Short mmCIF file of C-alpha atoms in Angstrom, two decimals:
data_model
loop_
_atom_site.label_atom_id
_atom_site.label_comp_id
_atom_site.label_asym_id
_atom_site.label_seq_id
_atom_site.Cartn_x
_atom_site.Cartn_y
_atom_site.Cartn_z
CA MET A 26 -21.03 17.12 -2.63
CA ASN A 27 -19.04 16.79 0.56
CA ILE A 28 -15.62 17.66 -0.86
CA VAL A 29 -12.76 16.63 1.40
CA ARG A 30 -9.72 18.87 1.15
CA VAL A 31 -6.39 17.42 2.25
CA ASN A 32 -3.22 19.40 2.88
CA ARG A 33 0.26 18.46 4.03
CA THR A 34 1.42 20.45 7.04
CA ARG A 35 5.15 21.12 7.17
CA THR A 36 5.19 22.08 10.86
CA ARG A 37 3.62 18.84 12.00
CA ILE A 38 5.99 16.85 9.78
CA LEU A 39 8.99 18.54 11.40
CA VAL A 40 7.61 17.97 14.91
CA GLY A 41 7.04 14.30 14.04
CA VAL A 42 10.60 13.96 12.72
CA ALA A 43 12.00 15.59 15.89
CA ILE A 44 10.03 13.28 18.21
CA SER A 45 10.95 10.22 16.16
CA MET A 46 14.65 11.09 16.13
CA ALA A 47 14.69 11.64 19.90
CA ALA A 48 12.98 8.28 20.47
CA LEU A 49 15.31 6.51 18.04
CA SER A 50 18.35 7.97 19.76
CA VAL A 51 17.25 6.70 23.17
CA TRP A 52 16.46 3.29 21.72
CA LEU A 53 19.83 3.18 19.94
CA VAL A 54 21.60 3.65 23.28
CA ARG A 55 19.47 0.84 24.73
CA HIS A 56 20.59 -1.49 21.92
CA VAL A 57 24.26 -0.56 22.32
CA ILE A 58 24.04 -1.46 26.03
CA SER A 59 22.23 -4.69 25.13
CA ALA A 60 24.96 -5.55 22.59
CA SER A 61 27.65 -5.10 25.25
CA TYR A 62 25.80 -7.62 27.46
CA VAL A 63 25.54 -10.06 24.56
CA TRP A 64 29.24 -10.08 23.79
CA GLY A 65 29.88 -10.57 27.50
CA GLY A 66 27.95 -13.82 27.17
CA HIS A 67 24.89 -12.69 29.17
CA GLY A 68 22.44 -11.31 26.63
CA HIS A 69 19.12 -12.61 25.45
CA ALA A 70 19.34 -15.11 22.60
CA PHE A 71 17.34 -12.80 20.35
CA SER A 72 19.30 -9.62 21.18
CA THR A 73 21.06 -9.53 17.82
CA VAL A 74 17.78 -10.15 16.00
CA TYR A 75 16.22 -7.26 17.91
CA GLY A 76 19.28 -5.15 17.06
CA LEU A 77 18.98 -5.99 13.37
CA ALA A 78 15.27 -5.21 13.41
CA PHE A 79 16.07 -1.87 15.04
CA LEU A 80 18.65 -1.02 12.38
CA MET A 81 16.15 -1.83 9.65
CA LEU A 82 13.56 0.36 11.38
CA MET A 83 16.06 3.20 11.70
CA TRP A 84 17.04 2.91 8.04
CA GLN A 85 13.40 3.10 7.04
CA CYS A 86 12.85 6.14 9.28
CA VAL A 87 15.83 7.96 7.80
CA LEU A 88 14.51 7.26 4.31
CA TYR A 89 10.99 8.52 4.90
CA PHE A 90 12.30 11.60 6.75
CA PHE A 91 13.82 12.56 3.38
CA ASP A 92 10.61 12.05 1.42
CA ARG A 93 9.65 15.35 -0.24
CA PRO A 94 7.01 16.18 -2.83
CA ARG A 95 8.47 16.83 -6.28
CA LYS A 96 8.28 20.46 -7.34
CA VAL A 97 8.70 21.86 -10.83
CA THR A 98 9.84 25.09 -12.42
CA HIS A 99 7.62 27.08 -14.79
CA ARG A 100 9.51 25.62 -17.73
CA GLN A 101 9.05 22.07 -16.48
CA GLN A 102 5.38 22.75 -15.80
CA ALA A 103 5.01 23.90 -19.40
CA GLN A 104 6.48 20.56 -20.51
CA LEU A 105 4.11 18.65 -18.25
CA ASP A 106 1.16 20.61 -19.62
CA LYS A 107 1.94 19.17 -23.07
CA LEU A 108 1.58 15.58 -21.87
CA LYS A 109 -1.53 13.86 -23.20
CA VAL A 110 -3.27 12.16 -20.31
CA THR A 111 -5.90 9.42 -20.49
CA VAL A 112 -7.87 8.25 -17.48
CA PRO A 113 -9.28 4.72 -17.68
CA VAL A 114 -12.16 4.26 -15.19
CA PRO A 115 -13.28 0.62 -14.92
CA VAL A 116 -16.62 0.31 -13.15
CA ARG A 117 -18.51 -2.71 -11.93
CA ASN A 118 -21.44 -2.62 -9.50
CA GLU A 119 -20.26 0.62 -7.94
CA GLY A 120 -22.70 2.70 -5.91
CA PRO A 121 -24.09 5.31 -8.36
CA ASN A 122 -23.52 8.19 -5.96
CA ALA A 123 -19.90 7.21 -5.36
CA PHE A 124 -19.32 6.68 -9.08
CA ARG A 125 -20.73 10.06 -10.03
CA ALA A 126 -18.68 11.70 -7.29
CA CYS A 127 -15.60 10.06 -8.80
CA LEU A 128 -16.33 11.40 -12.28
CA GLU A 129 -17.14 14.86 -10.90
CA SER A 130 -13.82 14.92 -9.08
CA ILE A 131 -12.00 14.16 -12.35
CA LEU A 132 -13.82 16.97 -14.12
CA ARG A 133 -12.92 19.34 -11.27
CA GLN A 134 -9.17 18.87 -11.71
CA THR A 135 -6.91 21.89 -12.05
CA ARG A 136 -5.09 19.85 -14.70
CA LEU A 137 -7.72 18.21 -16.87
CA PRO A 138 -6.96 15.02 -18.80
CA GLN A 139 -7.30 14.84 -22.59
CA CYS A 140 -9.39 11.65 -22.49
CA ILE A 141 -11.55 9.80 -19.96
CA ALA A 142 -12.48 6.20 -20.78
CA VAL A 143 -15.26 4.68 -18.69
CA ILE A 144 -15.56 0.91 -19.12
CA GLU A 145 -18.51 -0.90 -17.56
CA ASN A 146 -17.38 -4.50 -17.10
CA ASP A 147 -19.91 -7.21 -16.24
CA ASN A 148 -21.91 -4.48 -14.55
CA SER A 149 -25.51 -4.80 -13.38
CA VAL A 150 -26.17 -1.22 -12.22
CA ASP A 151 -27.91 1.25 -14.53
CA TYR A 152 -25.60 4.24 -15.11
CA SER A 153 -27.48 5.65 -18.13
CA GLU A 154 -28.30 8.92 -16.34
CA ILE A 155 -24.70 9.36 -15.29
CA GLU A 156 -23.53 8.57 -18.81
CA ALA A 157 -25.81 11.24 -20.31
CA TRP A 158 -24.65 13.86 -17.80
CA PHE A 159 -21.00 12.89 -18.21
CA GLU A 160 -21.12 13.11 -22.00
CA CYS A 161 -22.44 16.68 -21.80
CA ALA A 162 -19.90 17.64 -19.12
CA CYS A 163 -16.97 16.26 -21.14
CA ALA A 164 -18.17 18.01 -24.31
CA ARG A 165 -18.38 21.28 -22.40
CA LEU A 166 -14.80 20.93 -21.15
CA GLY A 167 -13.40 19.65 -24.46
CA ILE A 168 -12.43 16.26 -23.07
CA TYR A 169 -12.59 13.25 -25.35
CA MET A 170 -14.90 10.70 -23.73
CA ILE A 171 -15.08 6.96 -24.30
CA TRP A 172 -17.88 4.96 -22.65
CA LYS A 173 -17.91 1.23 -23.35
CA LYS A 174 -19.77 -1.75 -21.95
CA THR A 175 -18.37 -5.25 -21.92
CA PRO A 176 -19.83 -8.48 -20.54
CA VAL A 177 -16.30 -9.68 -19.80
CA PRO A 178 -15.55 -9.25 -16.08
CA GLY A 179 -12.22 -8.03 -14.78
CA LYS A 180 -10.68 -4.66 -14.10
CA ARG A 181 -7.64 -5.43 -16.23
CA ASN A 182 -9.73 -6.29 -19.26
CA ALA A 183 -11.60 -3.00 -18.81
CA GLN A 184 -8.34 -1.08 -18.60
CA GLY A 185 -7.13 -2.89 -21.71
CA LEU A 186 -10.22 -1.75 -23.59
CA ALA A 187 -9.34 1.81 -22.60
CA VAL A 188 -5.69 1.47 -23.60
CA LEU A 189 -6.15 -0.11 -27.03
CA PRO A 190 -7.81 2.89 -28.76
CA THR A 191 -5.72 5.51 -26.96
CA HIS A 192 -2.14 4.32 -26.58
CA LYS A 193 -0.91 5.76 -29.88
CA TRP A 194 -1.37 9.35 -28.73
CA THR A 195 -1.42 9.05 -24.93
CA ASP A 196 1.70 9.93 -22.92
CA VAL A 197 0.50 9.11 -19.42
CA TYR A 198 -2.31 6.95 -18.05
CA VAL A 199 -3.81 7.95 -14.73
CA THR A 200 -5.65 5.01 -13.19
CA VAL A 201 -8.46 5.73 -10.77
CA ASP A 202 -10.94 3.41 -9.08
CA SER A 203 -14.63 4.04 -9.64
CA ASP A 204 -15.10 5.16 -6.03
CA ALA A 205 -12.05 7.43 -5.91
CA ILE A 206 -12.57 11.10 -5.22
CA VAL A 207 -9.46 12.91 -6.34
CA GLU A 208 -8.35 16.17 -4.74
CA PRO A 209 -8.76 19.06 -7.22
CA ASN A 210 -4.99 19.35 -7.63
CA GLY A 211 -4.50 15.57 -7.56
CA PHE A 212 -3.62 15.09 -11.25
CA GLU A 213 -1.47 18.21 -11.32
CA GLU A 214 0.60 16.96 -8.38
CA LEU A 215 0.67 13.38 -9.63
CA LEU A 216 2.22 14.38 -12.95
CA LYS A 217 5.05 16.46 -11.49
CA PRO A 218 7.53 13.60 -10.89
CA PHE A 219 7.38 12.79 -14.62
CA VAL A 220 9.78 15.65 -15.30
CA ASP A 221 12.39 13.02 -14.41
CA LYS A 222 12.71 10.81 -17.50
CA ASP A 223 13.65 7.79 -15.37
CA ILE A 224 10.37 7.80 -13.45
CA TYR A 225 7.75 5.50 -14.96
CA SER A 226 5.06 5.40 -12.29
CA VAL A 227 3.80 7.73 -9.59
CA ALA A 228 1.57 6.70 -6.71
CA GLY A 229 -0.92 9.01 -5.05
CA VAL A 230 -1.78 8.96 -1.34
CA VAL A 231 -5.17 7.40 -0.58
CA LEU A 232 -7.33 8.17 2.44
CA ALA A 233 -10.68 6.81 3.60
CA HIS A 234 -13.59 9.00 2.55
CA ASN A 235 -16.21 7.49 4.87
CA ILE A 236 -14.60 8.13 8.26
CA ARG A 237 -17.96 9.25 9.65
CA GLY A 238 -21.66 8.74 9.01
CA ASN A 239 -21.54 5.00 8.24
CA MET A 240 -24.84 3.19 8.61
CA ASN A 241 -26.08 -0.36 8.83
CA LYS A 242 -28.37 -1.98 6.24
CA ASN A 243 -31.43 -0.38 7.87
CA GLY A 244 -29.98 3.09 7.54
CA MET A 245 -29.16 3.46 11.24
CA PRO A 246 -25.91 5.26 12.13
CA ARG A 247 -23.31 2.94 13.62
CA LYS A 248 -20.37 4.55 15.42
CA TRP A 249 -18.39 1.31 15.58
CA ARG A 250 -18.38 1.25 11.77
CA ASP A 251 -16.90 4.75 11.77
CA PHE A 252 -14.27 3.54 14.22
CA LEU A 253 -13.44 0.55 12.05
CA VAL A 254 -13.03 2.79 8.99
CA ARG A 255 -10.84 5.16 10.99
CA MET A 256 -8.60 2.33 12.15
CA THR A 257 -8.36 1.03 8.59
CA ASP A 258 -7.56 4.56 7.42
CA LEU A 259 -4.87 4.95 10.07
CA TRP A 260 -3.24 1.63 9.21
CA PHE A 261 -3.49 2.20 5.45
CA VAL A 262 -2.32 5.83 5.41
CA VAL A 263 0.57 5.19 7.78
CA GLY A 264 1.62 2.31 5.52
CA GLN A 265 1.75 4.70 2.58
CA LEU A 266 3.55 7.49 4.42
CA VAL A 267 6.05 5.14 6.05
CA ASP A 268 6.77 2.06 3.89
CA ARG A 269 5.95 3.56 0.52
CA SER A 270 7.54 6.92 1.30
CA ALA A 271 10.78 5.15 2.26
CA GLN A 272 10.70 3.15 -0.98
CA SER A 273 9.88 6.28 -2.95
CA VAL A 274 13.02 8.08 -1.82
CA MET A 275 15.02 5.28 -3.49
CA GLY A 276 12.76 5.17 -6.56
CA GLY A 277 11.66 1.67 -5.66
CA VAL A 278 7.96 1.79 -4.74
CA LEU A 279 6.71 -1.81 -4.80
CA VAL A 280 2.96 -1.25 -4.91
CA ASN A 281 0.92 1.68 -6.15
CA SER A 282 -2.68 2.13 -5.13
CA GLY A 283 -5.19 1.39 -7.86
CA VAL A 284 -7.23 4.25 -6.42
CA LEU A 285 -4.85 6.86 -7.82
CA ALA A 286 -1.64 6.25 -9.76
CA ALA A 287 -0.03 7.42 -12.99
CA TYR A 288 2.05 5.47 -15.51
CA ARG A 289 3.97 6.37 -18.63
CA LYS A 290 2.18 4.79 -21.55
CA GLN A 291 4.93 2.21 -22.20
CA VAL A 292 4.14 0.59 -18.85
CA LEU A 293 0.71 -0.42 -20.14
CA SER A 294 1.10 -0.56 -23.91
CA ASP A 295 4.35 -2.59 -23.93
CA ASN A 296 3.05 -5.12 -21.43
CA LEU A 297 -0.61 -5.38 -22.31
CA ASP A 298 -0.42 -9.03 -23.33
CA GLY A 299 1.22 -10.13 -20.09
CA TYR A 300 -1.03 -7.83 -18.06
CA LEU A 301 -4.26 -9.22 -19.49
CA ASN A 302 -3.15 -12.85 -19.40
CA GLU A 303 -1.22 -13.22 -16.17
CA THR A 304 -1.39 -16.71 -14.74
CA PHE A 305 -0.08 -18.22 -11.54
CA ALA A 306 0.16 -22.00 -11.25
CA GLY A 307 -2.05 -22.25 -14.31
CA ARG A 308 -4.74 -19.95 -12.90
CA LYS A 309 -5.64 -16.59 -14.33
CA VAL A 310 -4.88 -13.79 -11.89
CA GLU A 311 -7.52 -11.07 -11.73
CA PHE A 312 -6.50 -9.03 -8.70
CA SER A 313 -3.41 -6.98 -7.81
CA ASP A 314 -3.48 -5.05 -11.07
CA ASP A 315 -1.80 -2.11 -9.34
CA SER A 316 1.19 -4.08 -8.07
CA MET A 317 1.57 -5.72 -11.49
CA LEU A 318 1.76 -2.34 -13.21
CA THR A 319 4.28 -1.22 -10.61
CA ILE A 320 6.51 -4.20 -11.47
CA TYR A 321 6.35 -3.25 -15.15
CA ALA A 322 7.29 0.32 -14.23
CA LEU A 323 10.23 -0.89 -12.13
CA GLN A 324 11.48 -2.93 -15.07
CA LEU A 325 11.66 0.28 -17.10
CA GLY A 326 12.92 2.71 -14.46
CA LYS A 327 11.89 4.21 -11.14
CA ALA A 328 8.57 4.15 -9.30
CA VAL A 329 7.85 6.91 -6.79
CA GLN A 330 5.08 8.40 -4.68
CA GLN A 331 3.97 12.02 -4.74
CA PRO A 332 2.95 12.84 -1.14
CA THR A 333 0.88 15.85 -2.20
CA ALA A 334 -1.41 13.94 -4.61
CA PHE A 335 -4.38 12.89 -2.50
CA ALA A 336 -7.52 10.93 -3.22
CA THR A 337 -10.17 9.53 -0.92
CA THR A 338 -12.02 6.26 -1.37
CA LEU A 339 -14.66 4.20 0.39
CA MET A 340 -13.09 1.84 2.89
CA PRO A 341 -14.79 -1.28 4.28
CA ASP A 342 -17.14 -0.48 7.18
CA ASN A 343 -17.54 -4.07 8.36
CA PHE A 344 -15.21 -6.95 9.13
CA SER A 345 -16.43 -9.18 6.30
CA GLN A 346 -15.43 -6.65 3.64
CA LEU A 347 -12.23 -5.76 5.47
CA PHE A 348 -11.06 -9.37 5.68
CA ARG A 349 -11.93 -10.05 2.05
CA MET A 350 -10.05 -6.95 0.94
CA TYR A 351 -6.99 -7.75 3.06
CA THR A 352 -6.99 -11.43 2.02
CA ARG A 353 -7.10 -10.38 -1.62
CA TRP A 354 -4.23 -7.92 -1.13
CA MET A 355 -2.10 -10.48 0.69
CA ARG A 356 -2.75 -13.19 -1.90
CA GLY A 357 -1.67 -10.71 -4.55
CA ALA A 358 1.38 -9.70 -2.50
CA PHE A 359 2.45 -13.33 -2.16
CA ILE A 360 2.09 -14.00 -5.89
CA ARG A 361 3.99 -10.79 -6.61
CA THR A 362 6.88 -12.13 -4.52
CA PHE A 363 7.61 -14.63 -7.28
CA TRP A 364 7.50 -12.03 -10.03
CA ARG A 365 9.58 -9.51 -8.09
CA PHE A 366 12.35 -11.98 -7.33
CA ARG A 367 12.18 -13.17 -10.91
CA TYR A 368 11.94 -10.00 -12.93
CA LEU A 369 13.02 -6.93 -10.95
CA ARG A 370 16.41 -5.55 -11.92
CA LEU A 371 19.17 -6.39 -9.47
CA ASN A 372 20.49 -2.82 -9.65
CA ASN A 373 17.18 -1.45 -8.40
CA TYR A 374 16.61 -0.74 -4.71
CA ALA A 375 13.16 -2.31 -5.05
CA TYR A 376 14.68 -5.78 -5.48
CA TRP A 377 16.84 -5.57 -2.36
CA GLY A 378 14.23 -3.76 -0.30
CA HIS A 379 11.80 -6.53 -1.14
CA ALA A 380 14.35 -9.23 -0.26
CA ILE A 381 15.17 -7.62 3.09
CA GLY A 382 11.43 -7.33 3.77
CA TRP A 383 11.17 -11.13 3.44
CA VAL A 384 14.13 -11.66 5.78
CA GLN A 385 12.27 -9.51 8.31
CA MET A 386 9.12 -11.54 7.68
CA VAL A 387 10.91 -14.85 8.37
CA LEU A 388 12.54 -13.52 11.53
CA SER A 389 9.39 -11.91 12.90
CA THR A 390 7.34 -15.03 12.17
CA PHE A 391 9.82 -17.21 14.06
CA ILE A 392 10.03 -14.86 17.01
CA PHE A 393 6.27 -14.36 17.14
CA GLY A 394 5.88 -18.15 17.18
CA VAL A 395 8.35 -18.54 20.04
CA LEU A 396 7.33 -15.58 22.21
CA PHE A 397 3.60 -15.47 21.67
CA MET A 398 2.72 -19.10 20.89
CA TYR A 399 5.37 -21.57 22.13
CA TYR A 400 6.10 -19.90 25.46
CA PRO A 401 2.51 -19.16 26.53
CA ILE A 402 1.16 -22.55 25.40
CA VAL A 403 4.01 -24.91 26.24
CA LYS A 404 5.72 -23.15 29.15
CA ALA A 405 2.83 -21.04 30.43
CA GLN A 406 5.04 -17.96 30.35
CA TRP A 407 3.49 -14.73 29.17
CA MET A 408 5.60 -11.81 28.09
CA TRP A 409 3.00 -9.15 27.67
CA GLU A 410 5.59 -6.43 28.14
CA LEU A 411 6.92 -7.29 24.68
CA ILE A 412 3.63 -6.10 23.20
CA LEU A 413 4.74 -2.61 24.19
CA ILE A 414 7.33 -2.71 21.40
CA PRO A 415 4.92 -2.83 18.43
CA ILE A 416 2.69 -0.32 20.23
CA LEU A 417 5.54 2.18 20.71
CA VAL A 418 6.86 1.64 17.19
CA GLY A 419 3.31 2.07 15.95
CA TYR A 420 2.96 5.38 17.79
CA GLY A 421 6.24 6.60 16.32
CA GLN A 422 5.22 5.71 12.78
CA SER A 423 1.66 6.96 13.27
CA LEU A 424 3.07 10.47 13.78
CA ARG A 425 2.98 10.52 9.98
CA TYR A 426 -0.81 10.38 10.22
CA LEU A 427 -0.70 13.82 11.78
CA SER A 428 1.33 15.22 8.88
CA PHE A 429 -1.74 16.27 6.91
CA LYS A 430 -5.01 18.05 7.59
CA ARG A 431 -8.35 17.08 6.15
CA SER A 432 -11.22 19.51 5.98
CA ASP A 433 -13.87 17.10 7.27
CA ASP A 434 -11.93 16.12 10.39
CA PRO A 435 -11.01 18.65 13.08
CA PHE A 436 -7.61 18.33 14.70
CA TRP A 437 -8.95 16.87 17.97
CA SER A 438 -10.72 14.11 16.05
CA HIS A 439 -7.66 13.45 13.89
CA PHE A 440 -5.53 13.35 17.05
CA LEU A 441 -7.91 10.94 18.81
CA THR A 442 -7.60 8.60 15.84
CA PHE A 443 -3.82 8.83 16.23
CA LEU A 444 -4.09 8.06 19.95
CA ALA A 445 -6.06 4.92 19.13
CA SER A 446 -3.20 3.58 17.03
CA PRO A 447 -2.47 0.73 19.51
CA VAL A 448 -5.84 -0.74 18.49
CA ALA A 449 -4.76 -0.80 14.85
CA GLN A 450 -1.28 -2.04 15.78
CA LEU A 451 -2.51 -4.89 17.94
CA PHE A 452 -5.15 -5.82 15.39
CA SER A 453 -2.45 -5.95 12.75
CA PHE A 454 -0.05 -7.81 15.07
CA PHE A 455 -2.44 -10.50 16.24
CA VAL A 456 -5.17 -10.72 13.56
CA PHE A 457 -3.86 -9.54 10.19
CA ARG A 458 -0.77 -11.70 10.74
CA PHE A 459 -2.94 -14.83 10.67
CA VAL A 460 -5.02 -13.52 7.76
CA ARG A 461 -1.77 -13.04 5.87
CA TRP A 462 -0.73 -16.64 6.53
CA TYR A 463 -4.19 -17.79 5.45
CA ALA A 464 -3.88 -15.70 2.26
CA MET A 465 -0.47 -17.22 1.50
CA CYS A 466 -1.84 -20.73 1.96
CA THR A 467 -4.81 -20.00 -0.31
CA CYS A 468 -2.98 -17.94 -2.93
CA LEU A 469 -4.27 -20.18 -5.72
CA LYS A 470 -7.71 -18.62 -5.27
CA THR A 471 -7.01 -15.93 -7.81
CA GLY A 472 -10.51 -14.49 -8.33
CA TRP A 473 -11.46 -11.00 -7.21
CA GLY A 474 -13.54 -12.09 -4.21
CA THR A 475 -15.50 -8.89 -3.63
CA ARG A 476 -18.48 -6.98 -4.92
CA GLN A 477 -20.98 -9.20 -6.69
CA THR A 478 -23.48 -6.36 -6.04
CA VAL A 479 -23.23 -2.77 -4.78
CA GLU A 480 -21.64 -2.99 -1.33
CA LEU A 481 -20.78 0.59 -0.45
CA ASP A 482 -22.10 3.90 -1.66
CA LEU A 483 -22.12 7.55 -0.67
CA ALA A 484 -25.31 8.95 0.80
CA PRO A 485 -27.22 10.94 -1.88
CA ALA A 486 -26.91 14.20 0.07
CA GLU A 487 -23.18 13.70 0.36
CA ARG A 488 -22.71 13.42 -3.36
CA MET B 24 11.25 -14.72 31.90
CA ASN B 25 13.98 -12.15 32.35
CA TYR B 26 14.30 -10.10 29.19
CA THR B 27 18.05 -9.60 29.51
CA GLY B 28 19.18 -13.04 30.58
CA GLY B 29 18.24 -16.39 32.05
CA GLY B 30 15.78 -18.94 30.77
CA ALA B 31 16.16 -21.41 27.94
CA LEU B 32 16.31 -18.70 25.30
CA ALA B 33 19.17 -16.80 26.84
CA ALA B 34 22.74 -17.25 25.67
CA THR B 35 23.71 -18.91 28.92
CA GLY B 36 26.86 -20.80 29.61
CA THR B 37 28.61 -19.74 26.44
CA ALA B 38 32.07 -18.45 27.12
CA THR B 39 33.79 -18.35 23.75
CA ILE B 40 33.31 -15.67 21.13
CA ALA B 41 32.46 -18.36 18.56
CA GLY B 42 29.82 -19.81 20.84
CA ILE B 43 28.23 -16.42 21.45
CA ALA B 44 28.35 -15.63 17.74
CA PHE B 45 26.65 -18.91 16.90
CA ASP B 46 23.97 -18.40 19.58
CA GLN B 47 23.25 -14.92 18.33
CA LEU B 48 23.55 -15.32 14.58
CA TRP B 49 22.10 -18.72 13.67
CA LEU B 50 18.58 -17.35 13.33
CA ILE B 51 19.61 -14.36 11.23
CA ALA B 52 21.84 -16.54 9.07
CA GLY B 53 19.01 -19.02 8.66
CA ALA B 54 16.59 -16.32 7.56
CA PHE B 55 19.06 -14.97 5.01
CA ILE B 56 19.76 -18.47 3.69
CA ILE B 57 16.05 -19.32 3.34
CA VAL B 58 15.24 -16.06 1.55
CA GLY B 59 18.42 -16.20 -0.53
CA MET B 60 17.77 -19.74 -1.73
CA ALA B 61 14.16 -18.92 -2.50
CA ALA B 62 15.23 -15.83 -4.42
CA VAL B 63 17.76 -17.78 -6.48
CA TRP B 64 15.19 -20.50 -7.21
CA MET B 65 12.64 -17.94 -8.32
CA ARG B 66 15.23 -16.18 -10.48
CA ILE B 67 16.37 -19.23 -12.38
CA GLY B 68 14.29 -22.17 -11.37
CA PHE B 69 10.87 -22.01 -13.00
CA ARG B 70 9.47 -21.26 -16.39
CA ARG B 71 9.59 -17.76 -17.79
CA ASN B 72 6.87 -15.61 -19.27
CA LYS B 73 3.96 -16.89 -17.23
CA GLY B 74 3.29 -13.51 -15.74
CA VAL B 75 5.56 -10.69 -16.70
CA SER B 76 6.81 -10.08 -20.20
CA ALA B 77 10.50 -10.82 -20.35
CA ARG B 78 12.66 -7.86 -21.18
#
């Protein structure tokens, strides 16, 4: 198997912080000068909005600069070792090679779970060989294995089937997707924040596994697919190491990744009825299981991210899959808006962070409409220089992408991906923005929307 | 369009502090009011227990 090793690098993090702070300082001076013009009656009408956006950006930067992995003492580690961990693995039409790689990665953990529950839900792929191998492997390691098949579709239902027989003796559930490949120390790192009794969920950091070697349907290598996966990886990882890291410092992570996350058992067992029967406008909601669990965790206490718990997963290598995935995420995010405003505790940072995020969304939508739609179309005025702002901000935030090393990607390649960040930024600025609006308008389509058959798999040699 | 002044979007011709404040803050105030009203409506305005178990 092509095992990807990922490590945080402290030196690069410090260099990134230094560069970011220098850039922020210069920009702060620029905004102070701009403010003096405004109050002299000569500034741009949006100067204060830009100033507010800058302050929000600076606040976020300060927060994620302080994001540190949780460490434990020997005594605390001994307490963590006593936790009984169950890993539910729902699987539906997953590529057999990717699925087996996922299970192998769980069995390779430095901190093994007590129970692994594989639930095939509405699945049409034959995993009998994998099941036989897995049963032997679990028996050898002394891990209690559950393997069930259900005709009922839905990841949540599958997770529920794993929770019901195990919740009486389980302390922590670690959720993994069936194509996740968890770093050997992934579970060990993921459990560390649970030494704090107030923490109810911990998110891992997820990277794309298939950043090279993607092929078309005829088995021919396609470099543009590799590039698309790299751009998705850049955008996704930076999102985790910027937005989620900032939220984590305040204990208010809003969304975990389903690929790798851990929850105290109460999060699932106390809310199983609501989790399995969530409806929105009378429609059953199937997706966004991870953000739902995070809301439950935030109702009980804090939700954080452990930046040293890594997993890789297969990312879309074509636009069709990418758009479907993003549309599904954004539909889920919009529905979650209602639940977060409704149910999050007012004394939790998550509530206010979420509210401020929506203020930013309203402001940026208005300004985007004026500067990039109204002015070019109605007044034939183009302000391309303003595009430099998201590009420069994107470069600053993408420095976080350089804060870790992966064994299958040399530094020059990793750095080239970083240099291409304007592509990801502009794609997000001009394309994902409209996809998000589309997702909000079609949020009543609450089905899963992907994978009726196997869509992605690892190459056999790679497994 | 000049980024730091001029054009229909610039705060031109406003001499008083109140005028400048209105020119500069109406959009921010509007965004806060929209989000605030939506948040209050979602908090108290529709039926409970359709998604998340009440605590």
